[in-house]
């Protein structure tokens, strides 16, 4: 598949956005009287939650683009899903095992038993927790479930969005968006793909334009409509991040930053492990030995936590994720 440079560093930007938001803002690590943090850092840091929106737009673009380059057909759906599982499951499964062991040890260290719900753990294997209203071992896993739902849907609908007649193609895509949004409005929870269809659809439109199946004018009109829907149904910061992602993909802008390309390379591992390392382990240890500290000490600690999370993610990438990438490339469809 032809490399699209912008995708790699965008993944890095999205991953570090989510990481810094969790490390700085999660679980009230900073107190309300930490004036400089809340005045200067918090408004920027909290917007990092919209890094998830970037991941959804990126997937909306890159998954069908990969399918197009590999000449995907519906008869190859099993090979497609096996390829995705081979690429993503080994790091994910390792993160589950690592999290269970780590949480058990940390809770034991805190003199409290950690109760493992094995039924919930088993549901993680198919990203099924949301269907049974079971919690995730790590909160970040909910987006992986959304992504997996997207893989299933795009595997089934890809032939339809590739129909040569543009009116039929756009009619199908528009119908899907409308039906999904109506379903999302009826659901009591927002952890299904229906809630986030605008982001994936924006990526799909960018893909269709990239392969010359959609004009620039049509992309602009439909893109504005989708961004308007994102503005209405989601955080305003999600609209900004989605627009930013769309512009970068459209222009294939090369940032020429080794740091962001490196972060892009390890983005999946960083996303999987930043919470368990940075919040569950490092922060618990810090608060145990430093229950009272200044906001500047905590800022320094969080910055150090970033480095540790990135280093750990790199090790996971080299030992587990990189071999998974190589294995998945050997699977053709």
GROMACS .gro file of C-alpha atoms in nm:
model
  333
    1UNK     CA    1   0.000   0.000   0.000
    2UNK     CA    2   0.128   0.346  -0.091
    3UNK     CA    3   0.239   0.535   0.218
    4UNK     CA    4   0.043   0.844   0.319
    5UNK     CA    5   0.285   1.029   0.543
    6UNK     CA    6   0.027   1.247   0.712
    7UNK     CA    7  -0.150   0.945   0.865
    8UNK     CA    8   0.155   0.832   1.060
    9UNK     CA    9   0.225   1.157   1.240
   10UNK     CA   10  -0.146   1.230   1.290
   11UNK     CA   11  -0.169   0.906   1.487
   12UNK     CA   12   0.119   1.026   1.701
   13UNK     CA   13  -0.050   1.360   1.759
   14UNK     CA   14  -0.377   1.190   1.852
   15UNK     CA   15  -0.208   0.944   2.089
   16UNK     CA   16  -0.006   1.205   2.276
   17UNK     CA   17  -0.316   1.429   2.296
   18UNK     CA   18  -0.513   1.158   2.474
   19UNK     CA   19  -0.214   1.060   2.686
   20UNK     CA   20  -0.143   1.408   2.820
   21UNK     CA   21  -0.515   1.465   2.887
   22UNK     CA   22  -0.534   1.154   3.105
   23UNK     CA   23  -0.204   1.213   3.282
   24UNK     CA   24  -0.284   1.576   3.360
   25UNK     CA   25  -0.661   1.576   3.408
   26UNK     CA   26  -0.784   1.230   3.511
   27UNK     CA   27  -0.913   1.159   3.862
   28UNK     CA   28  -0.860   1.510   3.999
   29UNK     CA   29  -0.484   1.482   4.041
   30UNK     CA   30  -0.468   1.860   4.045
   31UNK     CA   31  -0.684   2.047   4.296
   32UNK     CA   32  -0.910   2.341   4.222
   33UNK     CA   33  -0.674   2.577   4.404
   34UNK     CA   34  -0.383   2.484   4.172
   35UNK     CA   35  -0.426   2.820   4.007
   36UNK     CA   36  -0.156   2.814   3.740
   37UNK     CA   37  -0.248   2.465   3.621
   38UNK     CA   38  -0.617   2.544   3.582
   39UNK     CA   39  -0.550   2.887   3.436
   40UNK     CA   40  -0.281   2.793   3.184
   41UNK     CA   41  -0.256   2.418   3.127
   42UNK     CA   42  -0.601   2.274   3.191
   43UNK     CA   43  -0.787   2.439   2.898
   44UNK     CA   44  -0.528   2.303   2.656
   45UNK     CA   45  -0.486   1.967   2.823
   46UNK     CA   46  -0.853   1.878   2.853
   47UNK     CA   47  -0.905   1.931   2.480
   48UNK     CA   48  -0.678   1.631   2.427
   49UNK     CA   49  -0.980   1.405   2.477
   50UNK     CA   50  -1.065   1.494   2.118
   51UNK     CA   51  -0.764   1.291   2.008
   52UNK     CA   52  -1.016   1.006   1.997
   53UNK     CA   53  -1.207   1.197   1.728
   54UNK     CA   54  -0.885   1.211   1.527
   55UNK     CA   55  -0.843   0.834   1.552
   56UNK     CA   56  -1.198   0.782   1.422
   57UNK     CA   57  -1.148   1.011   1.122
   58UNK     CA   58  -0.813   0.845   1.046
   59UNK     CA   59  -0.972   0.499   1.056
   60UNK     CA   60  -1.256   0.623   0.839
   61UNK     CA   61  -0.996   0.707   0.575
   62UNK     CA   62  -0.718   0.450   0.606
   63UNK     CA   63  -0.921   0.129   0.644
   64UNK     CA   64  -1.116   0.161   0.318
   65UNK     CA   65  -0.802   0.293   0.149
   66UNK     CA   66  -0.618  -0.024   0.253
   67UNK     CA   67  -0.910  -0.234   0.133
   68UNK     CA   68  -0.908  -0.050  -0.199
   69UNK     CA   69  -0.534  -0.098  -0.247
   70UNK     CA   70  -0.567  -0.468  -0.165
   71UNK     CA   71  -0.865  -0.509  -0.401
   72UNK     CA   72  -1.099  -0.620  -0.124
   73UNK     CA   73  -1.412  -0.817  -0.209
   74UNK     CA   74  -1.694  -0.927   0.019
   75UNK     CA   75  -1.592  -1.289  -0.029
   76UNK     CA   76  -1.265  -1.201   0.149
   77UNK     CA   77  -1.429  -1.070   0.467
   78UNK     CA   78  -1.285  -1.349   0.682
   79UNK     CA   79  -0.929  -1.283   0.562
   80UNK     CA   80  -0.981  -0.911   0.621
   81UNK     CA   81  -1.092  -0.965   0.981
   82UNK     CA   82  -0.812  -1.214   1.048
   83UNK     CA   83  -0.562  -0.961   0.916
   84UNK     CA   84  -0.701  -0.690   1.148
   85UNK     CA   85  -0.702  -0.926   1.445
   86UNK     CA   86  -0.344  -1.034   1.376
   87UNK     CA   87  -0.235  -0.670   1.362
   88UNK     CA   88  -0.419  -0.549   1.673
   89UNK     CA   89  -0.492  -0.836   1.910
   90UNK     CA   90  -0.144  -0.934   2.041
   91UNK     CA   91  -0.070  -0.590   2.195
   92UNK     CA   92  -0.430  -0.567   2.317
   93UNK     CA   93  -0.426  -0.910   2.480
   94UNK     CA   94  -0.090  -0.838   2.639
   95UNK     CA   95  -0.228  -0.512   2.778
   96UNK     CA   96  -0.518  -0.702   2.934
   97UNK     CA   97  -0.288  -0.954   3.103
   98UNK     CA   98  -0.045  -0.682   3.209
   99UNK     CA   99  -0.327  -0.469   3.349
  100UNK     CA  100  -0.476  -0.755   3.552
  101UNK     CA  101  -0.140  -0.842   3.706
  102UNK     CA  102  -0.045  -0.480   3.767
  103UNK     CA  103  -0.378  -0.383   3.921
  104UNK     CA  104  -0.372  -0.689   4.146
  105UNK     CA  105  -0.024  -0.600   4.270
  106UNK     CA  106  -0.106  -0.232   4.317
  107UNK     CA  107  -0.423  -0.304   4.512
  108UNK     CA  108  -0.240  -0.564   4.721
  109UNK     CA  109   0.028  -0.302   4.792
  110UNK     CA  110  -0.252  -0.069   4.905
  111UNK     CA  111  -0.379  -0.347   5.135
  112UNK     CA  112  -0.701  -0.389   4.937
  113UNK     CA  113  -0.805  -0.698   4.739
  114UNK     CA  114  -0.856  -0.650   4.365
  115UNK     CA  115  -1.165  -0.841   4.257
  116UNK     CA  116  -1.139  -0.979   3.904
  117UNK     CA  117  -1.466  -1.027   3.720
  118UNK     CA  118  -1.370  -1.313   3.491
  119UNK     CA  119  -1.695  -1.287   3.296
  120UNK     CA  120  -1.608  -0.927   3.216
  121UNK     CA  121  -1.251  -1.024   3.126
  122UNK     CA  122  -1.373  -1.289   2.883
  123UNK     CA  123  -1.597  -1.037   2.711
  124UNK     CA  124  -1.290  -0.825   2.636
  125UNK     CA  125  -1.181  -1.086   2.382
  126UNK     CA  126  -1.462  -0.984   2.147
  127UNK     CA  127  -1.503  -0.624   2.264
  128UNK     CA  128  -1.846  -0.731   2.391
  129UNK     CA  129  -1.853  -0.559   2.731
  130UNK     CA  130  -2.082  -0.282   2.612
  131UNK     CA  131  -2.345  -0.534   2.499
  132UNK     CA  132  -2.362  -0.680   2.850
  133UNK     CA  133  -2.310  -0.352   3.038
  134UNK     CA  134  -1.985  -0.475   3.187
  135UNK     CA  135  -1.700  -0.241   3.271
  136UNK     CA  136  -1.362  -0.236   3.100
  137UNK     CA  137  -1.036  -0.324   3.275
  138UNK     CA  138  -0.904   0.000   3.129
  139UNK     CA  139  -1.136   0.280   3.030
  140UNK     CA  140  -0.946   0.339   2.705
  141UNK     CA  141  -1.070   0.007   2.567
  142UNK     CA  142  -1.411   0.151   2.480
  143UNK     CA  143  -1.271   0.317   2.168
  144UNK     CA  144  -1.123  -0.014   2.052
  145UNK     CA  145  -1.475  -0.158   2.067
  146UNK     CA  146  -1.599   0.128   1.848
  147UNK     CA  147  -1.317   0.067   1.602
  148UNK     CA  148  -1.395  -0.305   1.588
  149UNK     CA  149  -1.761  -0.231   1.516
  150UNK     CA  150  -1.641  -0.009   1.234
  151UNK     CA  151  -1.427  -0.289   1.087
  152UNK     CA  152  -1.731  -0.516   1.076
  153UNK     CA  153  -1.950  -0.250   0.914
  154UNK     CA  154  -1.696  -0.135   0.655
  155UNK     CA  155  -1.619  -0.498   0.566
  156UNK     CA  156  -1.987  -0.546   0.480
  157UNK     CA  157  -2.057  -0.209   0.318
  158UNK     CA  158  -1.733  -0.143   0.128
  159UNK     CA  159  -1.867  -0.282  -0.202
  160UNK     CA  160  -2.165  -0.044  -0.175
  161UNK     CA  161  -1.958   0.272  -0.123
  162UNK     CA  162  -1.751   0.171  -0.427
  163UNK     CA  163  -2.050   0.157  -0.664
  164UNK     CA  164  -1.961   0.352  -0.980
  165UNK     CA  165  -2.277   0.567  -0.982
  166UNK     CA  166  -2.196   0.856  -0.748
  167UNK     CA  167  -2.563   0.929  -0.675
  168UNK     CA  168  -2.626   0.576  -0.555
  169UNK     CA  169  -2.296   0.573  -0.363
  170UNK     CA  170  -2.369   0.897  -0.178
  171UNK     CA  171  -2.731   0.798  -0.127
  172UNK     CA  172  -2.620   0.479   0.048
  173UNK     CA  173  -2.364   0.661   0.262
  174UNK     CA  174  -2.614   0.934   0.351
  175UNK     CA  175  -2.878   0.675   0.438
  176UNK     CA  176  -2.635   0.495   0.666
  177UNK     CA  177  -2.546   0.816   0.846
  178UNK     CA  178  -2.910   0.911   0.902
  179UNK     CA  179  -3.013   0.563   1.021
  180UNK     CA  180  -2.714   0.539   1.253
  181UNK     CA  181  -2.783   0.880   1.407
  182UNK     CA  182  -3.149   0.790   1.463
  183UNK     CA  183  -3.040   0.468   1.634
  184UNK     CA  184  -2.790   0.658   1.851
  185UNK     CA  185  -3.063   0.895   1.968
  186UNK     CA  186  -3.265   0.597   2.089
  187UNK     CA  187  -2.980   0.428   2.275
  188UNK     CA  188  -2.927   0.506   2.645
  189UNK     CA  189  -2.548   0.481   2.614
  190UNK     CA  190  -2.298   0.629   2.367
  191UNK     CA  191  -2.050   0.343   2.336
  192UNK     CA  192  -2.164   0.215   1.997
  193UNK     CA  193  -2.045   0.327   1.657
  194UNK     CA  194  -2.385   0.484   1.584
  195UNK     CA  195  -2.291   0.777   1.807
  196UNK     CA  196  -1.969   0.846   1.615
  197UNK     CA  197  -2.066   0.775   1.255
  198UNK     CA  198  -1.996   1.137   1.150
  199UNK     CA  199  -1.624   1.099   1.222
  200UNK     CA  200  -1.584   0.775   1.029
  201UNK     CA  201  -1.796   0.911   0.743
  202UNK     CA  202  -1.573   1.217   0.714
  203UNK     CA  203  -1.277   0.984   0.672
  204UNK     CA  204  -1.465   0.781   0.411
  205UNK     CA  205  -1.540   1.096   0.210
  206UNK     CA  206  -1.171   1.187   0.219
  207UNK     CA  207  -1.088   0.837   0.095
  208UNK     CA  208  -1.335   0.863  -0.194
  209UNK     CA  209  -1.187   1.199  -0.294
  210UNK     CA  210  -0.833   1.060  -0.265
  211UNK     CA  211  -0.909   0.786  -0.521
  212UNK     CA  212  -1.090   1.035  -0.748
  213UNK     CA  213  -1.440   0.900  -0.678
  214UNK     CA  214  -1.560   1.227  -0.525
  215UNK     CA  215  -1.515   1.581  -0.651
  216UNK     CA  216  -1.355   1.854  -0.442
  217UNK     CA  217  -1.678   2.055  -0.440
  218UNK     CA  218  -1.885   1.758  -0.320
  219UNK     CA  219  -1.627   1.678  -0.055
  220UNK     CA  220  -1.642   2.038   0.067
  221UNK     CA  221  -2.023   2.049   0.085
  222UNK     CA  222  -2.065   1.710   0.254
  223UNK     CA  223  -1.765   1.770   0.479
  224UNK     CA  224  -1.917   2.094   0.607
  225UNK     CA  225  -2.246   1.913   0.677
  226UNK     CA  226  -2.066   1.641   0.874
  227UNK     CA  227  -1.862   1.894   1.069
  228UNK     CA  228  -2.185   2.076   1.148
  229UNK     CA  229  -2.330   1.751   1.282
  230UNK     CA  230  -2.017   1.695   1.490
  231UNK     CA  231  -2.048   2.049   1.628
  232UNK     CA  232  -2.411   1.987   1.720
  233UNK     CA  233  -2.388   1.637   1.866
  234UNK     CA  234  -2.036   1.642   2.016
  235UNK     CA  235  -1.784   1.867   2.189
  236UNK     CA  236  -1.677   2.175   1.995
  237UNK     CA  237  -1.317   2.064   2.040
  238UNK     CA  238  -1.408   1.744   1.851
  239UNK     CA  239  -1.509   1.960   1.556
  240UNK     CA  240  -1.177   2.144   1.562
  241UNK     CA  241  -0.977   1.821   1.588
  242UNK     CA  242  -1.183   1.653   1.316
  243UNK     CA  243  -1.140   1.953   1.084
  244UNK     CA  244  -0.767   1.963   1.155
  245UNK     CA  245  -0.738   1.592   1.077
  246UNK     CA  246  -0.937   1.627   0.756
  247UNK     CA  247  -0.721   1.915   0.632
  248UNK     CA  248  -0.399   1.728   0.704
  249UNK     CA  249  -0.522   1.413   0.528
  250UNK     CA  250  -0.653   1.613   0.232
  251UNK     CA  251  -0.323   1.795   0.182
  252UNK     CA  252  -0.111   1.498   0.296
  253UNK     CA  253   0.093   1.753   0.487
  254UNK     CA  254   0.435   1.625   0.593
  255UNK     CA  255   0.525   1.778   0.929
  256UNK     CA  256   0.890   1.667   0.896
  257UNK     CA  257   0.914   1.597   1.267
  258UNK     CA  258   1.094   1.281   1.375
  259UNK     CA  259   0.926   1.308   1.715
  260UNK     CA  260   0.571   1.291   1.578
  261UNK     CA  261   0.660   1.014   1.334
  262UNK     CA  262   0.811   0.819   1.623
  263UNK     CA  263   0.498   0.878   1.831
  264UNK     CA  264   0.291   0.769   1.533
  265UNK     CA  265   0.484   0.446   1.511
  266UNK     CA  266   0.419   0.360   1.877
  267UNK     CA  267   0.076   0.529   1.896
  268UNK     CA  268  -0.124   0.207   1.943
  269UNK     CA  269   0.101   0.080   2.221
  270UNK     CA  270   0.108   0.424   2.382
  271UNK     CA  271  -0.271   0.438   2.374
  272UNK     CA  272  -0.301   0.092   2.529
  273UNK     CA  273  -0.054   0.142   2.814
  274UNK     CA  274  -0.044   0.510   2.909
  275UNK     CA  275  -0.329   0.478   3.159
  276UNK     CA  276  -0.208   0.171   3.340
  277UNK     CA  277   0.152   0.299   3.359
  278UNK     CA  278   0.098   0.671   3.406
  279UNK     CA  279  -0.215   0.674   3.622
  280UNK     CA  280  -0.259   0.338   3.791
  281UNK     CA  281   0.108   0.276   3.873
  282UNK     CA  282   0.314   0.594   3.872
  283UNK     CA  283   0.051   0.826   4.015
  284UNK     CA  284  -0.045   0.584   4.294
  285UNK     CA  285   0.319   0.551   4.395
  286UNK     CA  286   0.370   0.927   4.378
  287UNK     CA  287   0.065   1.000   4.593
  288UNK     CA  288   0.171   0.736   4.845
  289UNK     CA  289   0.509   0.900   4.901
  290UNK     CA  290   0.402   1.259   4.826
  291UNK     CA  291   0.040   1.298   4.943
  292UNK     CA  292   0.090   1.673   4.961
  293UNK     CA  293   0.288   1.854   4.692
  294UNK     CA  294   0.282   2.179   4.498
  295UNK     CA  295   0.126   2.211   4.156
  296UNK     CA  296   0.471   2.265   4.006
  297UNK     CA  297   0.597   1.938   4.153
  298UNK     CA  298   0.294   1.759   4.011
  299UNK     CA  299   0.347   1.917   3.668
  300UNK     CA  300   0.707   1.797   3.672
  301UNK     CA  301   0.594   1.451   3.777
  302UNK     CA  302   0.337   1.433   3.495
  303UNK     CA  303   0.598   1.536   3.238
  304UNK     CA  304   0.826   1.262   3.369
  305UNK     CA  305   0.532   1.018   3.347
  306UNK     CA  306   0.503   1.100   2.978
  307UNK     CA  307   0.860   0.989   2.921
  308UNK     CA  308   0.809   0.664   3.110
  309UNK     CA  309   0.488   0.587   2.920
  310UNK     CA  310   0.657   0.655   2.585
  311UNK     CA  311   0.953   0.436   2.677
  312UNK     CA  312   0.727   0.151   2.788
  313UNK     CA  313   0.517   0.187   2.472
  314UNK     CA  314   0.832   0.167   2.260
  315UNK     CA  315   0.935  -0.157   2.432
  316UNK     CA  316   0.590  -0.306   2.372
  317UNK     CA  317   0.604  -0.191   2.012
  318UNK     CA  318   0.941  -0.357   1.949
  319UNK     CA  319   0.862  -0.681   2.133
  320UNK     CA  320   0.495  -0.738   2.049
  321UNK     CA  321   0.339  -0.486   1.813
  322UNK     CA  322   0.608  -0.483   1.543
  323UNK     CA  323   0.604  -0.863   1.504
  324UNK     CA  324   0.223  -0.843   1.483
  325UNK     CA  325   0.252  -0.592   1.198
  326UNK     CA  326   0.489  -0.823   1.013
  327UNK     CA  327   0.257  -1.122   1.063
  328UNK     CA  328  -0.045  -0.928   0.942
  329UNK     CA  329   0.135  -0.820   0.624
  330UNK     CA  330   0.170  -1.186   0.530
  331UNK     CA  331  -0.209  -1.223   0.523
  332UNK     CA  332  -0.354  -1.129   0.186
  333UNK     CA  333  -0.713  -1.072   0.082
   0.00000   0.00000   0.00000
